[in-house]
Amino acid sequence: MKSVSGRELAKVVERHGWELLRIHGSHHIYGKAGSVVRLSIPIHGNHPLKTGLLKHLLKMSGLKEGDLAK
């Protein structure tokens, strides 16, 4: 799986209709209209997200690994 920083993932989810609801420390909380799911994406500079967290966030957002390359 491609390594992606939290900042890069935030840009991807925003392109797919997720909106930034609030920021709590270094975590950006995203929501989508009509969904109860909330994504908490850690933004720690350009450090890559760990693979397990990245897979979980992609699953919760309904995105696929291929969506990261676009």
PDB file of C-alpha atoms in Angstrom:
ATOM      1  CA  MET A   1       0.000   0.000   0.000  1.00  0.00           C
ATOM      2  CA  LYS A   2       1.233   3.471  -0.887  1.00  0.00           C
ATOM      3  CA  SER A   3       2.312   5.567   2.107  1.00  0.00           C
ATOM      4  CA  VAL A   4       0.188   8.690   2.488  1.00  0.00           C
ATOM      5  CA  SER A   5       0.412  11.539   4.978  1.00  0.00           C
ATOM      6  CA  GLY A   6      -2.635  12.725   6.893  1.00  0.00           C
ATOM      7  CA  ARG A   7      -2.569  15.991   4.950  1.00  0.00           C
ATOM      8  CA  GLU A   8      -2.704  14.122   1.607  1.00  0.00           C
ATOM      9  CA  LEU A   9      -5.546  11.868   2.807  1.00  0.00           C
ATOM     10  CA  ALA A  10      -7.500  14.933   3.957  1.00  0.00           C
ATOM     11  CA  LYS A  11      -7.283  16.398   0.445  1.00  0.00           C
ATOM     12  CA  VAL A  12      -8.531  13.107  -1.054  1.00  0.00           C
ATOM     13  CA  VAL A  13     -11.550  12.811   1.251  1.00  0.00           C
ATOM     14  CA  GLU A  14     -12.445  16.474   0.623  1.00  0.00           C
ATOM     15  CA  ARG A  15     -12.496  15.774  -3.129  1.00  0.00           C
ATOM     16  CA  HIS A  16     -14.964  12.944  -2.430  1.00  0.00           C
ATOM     17  CA  GLY A  17     -17.511  15.104  -0.621  1.00  0.00           C
ATOM     18  CA  TRP A  18     -16.317  15.000   3.003  1.00  0.00           C
ATOM     19  CA  GLU A  19     -16.382  18.315   4.889  1.00  0.00           C
ATOM     20  CA  LEU A  20     -14.100  19.476   7.671  1.00  0.00           C
ATOM     21  CA  LEU A  21     -16.320  19.800  10.752  1.00  0.00           C
ATOM     22  CA  ARG A  22     -13.771  20.767  13.382  1.00  0.00           C
ATOM     23  CA  ILE A  23     -10.147  20.488  14.429  1.00  0.00           C
ATOM     24  CA  HIS A  24      -9.240  19.015  17.797  1.00  0.00           C
ATOM     25  CA  GLY A  25      -5.518  19.364  18.354  1.00  0.00           C
ATOM     26  CA  SER A  26      -3.770  17.717  15.437  1.00  0.00           C
ATOM     27  CA  HIS A  27      -6.839  15.673  14.428  1.00  0.00           C
ATOM     28  CA  HIS A  28      -9.124  16.932  11.682  1.00  0.00           C
ATOM     29  CA  ILE A  29     -12.679  15.617  12.030  1.00  0.00           C
ATOM     30  CA  TYR A  30     -14.581  15.086   8.770  1.00  0.00           C
ATOM     31  CA  GLY A  31     -18.251  14.338   8.168  1.00  0.00           C
ATOM     32  CA  LYS A  32     -20.492  13.819   5.179  1.00  0.00           C
ATOM     33  CA  ALA A  33     -24.125  14.841   4.716  1.00  0.00           C
ATOM     34  CA  GLY A  34     -26.478  11.910   5.267  1.00  0.00           C
ATOM     35  CA  SER A  35     -23.851   9.807   7.045  1.00  0.00           C
ATOM     36  CA  VAL A  36     -23.261   9.192  10.748  1.00  0.00           C
ATOM     37  CA  VAL A  37     -19.614   8.315  10.083  1.00  0.00           C
ATOM     38  CA  ARG A  38     -16.946  10.704  11.352  1.00  0.00           C
ATOM     39  CA  LEU A  39     -13.353  10.462  10.164  1.00  0.00           C
ATOM     40  CA  SER A  40     -10.598  11.578  12.515  1.00  0.00           C
ATOM     41  CA  ILE A  41      -7.499  12.139  10.413  1.00  0.00           C
ATOM     42  CA  PRO A  42      -4.270  12.911  12.298  1.00  0.00           C
ATOM     43  CA  ILE A  43      -2.270  15.686  10.630  1.00  0.00           C
ATOM     44  CA  HIS A  44       1.309  15.425  11.858  1.00  0.00           C
ATOM     45  CA  GLY A  45       3.283  17.347   9.266  1.00  0.00           C
ATOM     46  CA  ASN A  46       4.191  15.110   6.346  1.00  0.00           C
ATOM     47  CA  HIS A  47       4.625  11.926   8.393  1.00  0.00           C
ATOM     48  CA  PRO A  48       2.963   8.960   6.681  1.00  0.00           C
ATOM     49  CA  LEU A  49      -0.036   7.308   8.307  1.00  0.00           C
ATOM     50  CA  LYS A  50       0.491   3.761   9.512  1.00  0.00           C
ATOM     51  CA  THR A  51      -0.923   1.108   7.186  1.00  0.00           C
ATOM     52  CA  GLY A  52      -3.610  -0.171   9.574  1.00  0.00           C
ATOM     53  CA  LEU A  53      -4.958   3.323  10.266  1.00  0.00           C
ATOM     54  CA  LEU A  54      -4.932   4.186   6.568  1.00  0.00           C
ATOM     55  CA  LYS A  55      -6.881   1.012   5.692  1.00  0.00           C
ATOM     56  CA  HIS A  56      -9.401   1.738   8.447  1.00  0.00           C
ATOM     57  CA  LEU A  57      -9.951   5.334   7.326  1.00  0.00           C
ATOM     58  CA  LEU A  58     -10.366   4.247   3.698  1.00  0.00           C
ATOM     59  CA  LYS A  59     -12.914   1.602   4.713  1.00  0.00           C
ATOM     60  CA  MET A  60     -14.870   4.046   6.873  1.00  0.00           C
ATOM     61  CA  SER A  61     -14.918   6.669   4.116  1.00  0.00           C
ATOM     62  CA  GLY A  62     -15.962   4.202   1.416  1.00  0.00           C
ATOM     63  CA  LEU A  63     -12.854   4.894  -0.652  1.00  0.00           C
ATOM     64  CA  LYS A  64     -10.490   2.423  -2.248  1.00  0.00           C
ATOM     65  CA  GLU A  65      -6.706   2.382  -2.421  1.00  0.00           C
ATOM     66  CA  GLY A  66      -6.927   3.406  -6.071  1.00  0.00           C
ATOM     67  CA  ASP A  67      -8.630   6.660  -5.076  1.00  0.00           C
ATOM     68  CA  LEU A  68      -5.396   7.808  -3.422  1.00  0.00           C
ATOM     69  CA  ALA A  69      -3.534   7.970  -6.739  1.00  0.00           C
ATOM     70  CA  LYS A  70      -6.052  10.278  -8.410  1.00  0.00           C
TER      71      LYS A  70
END
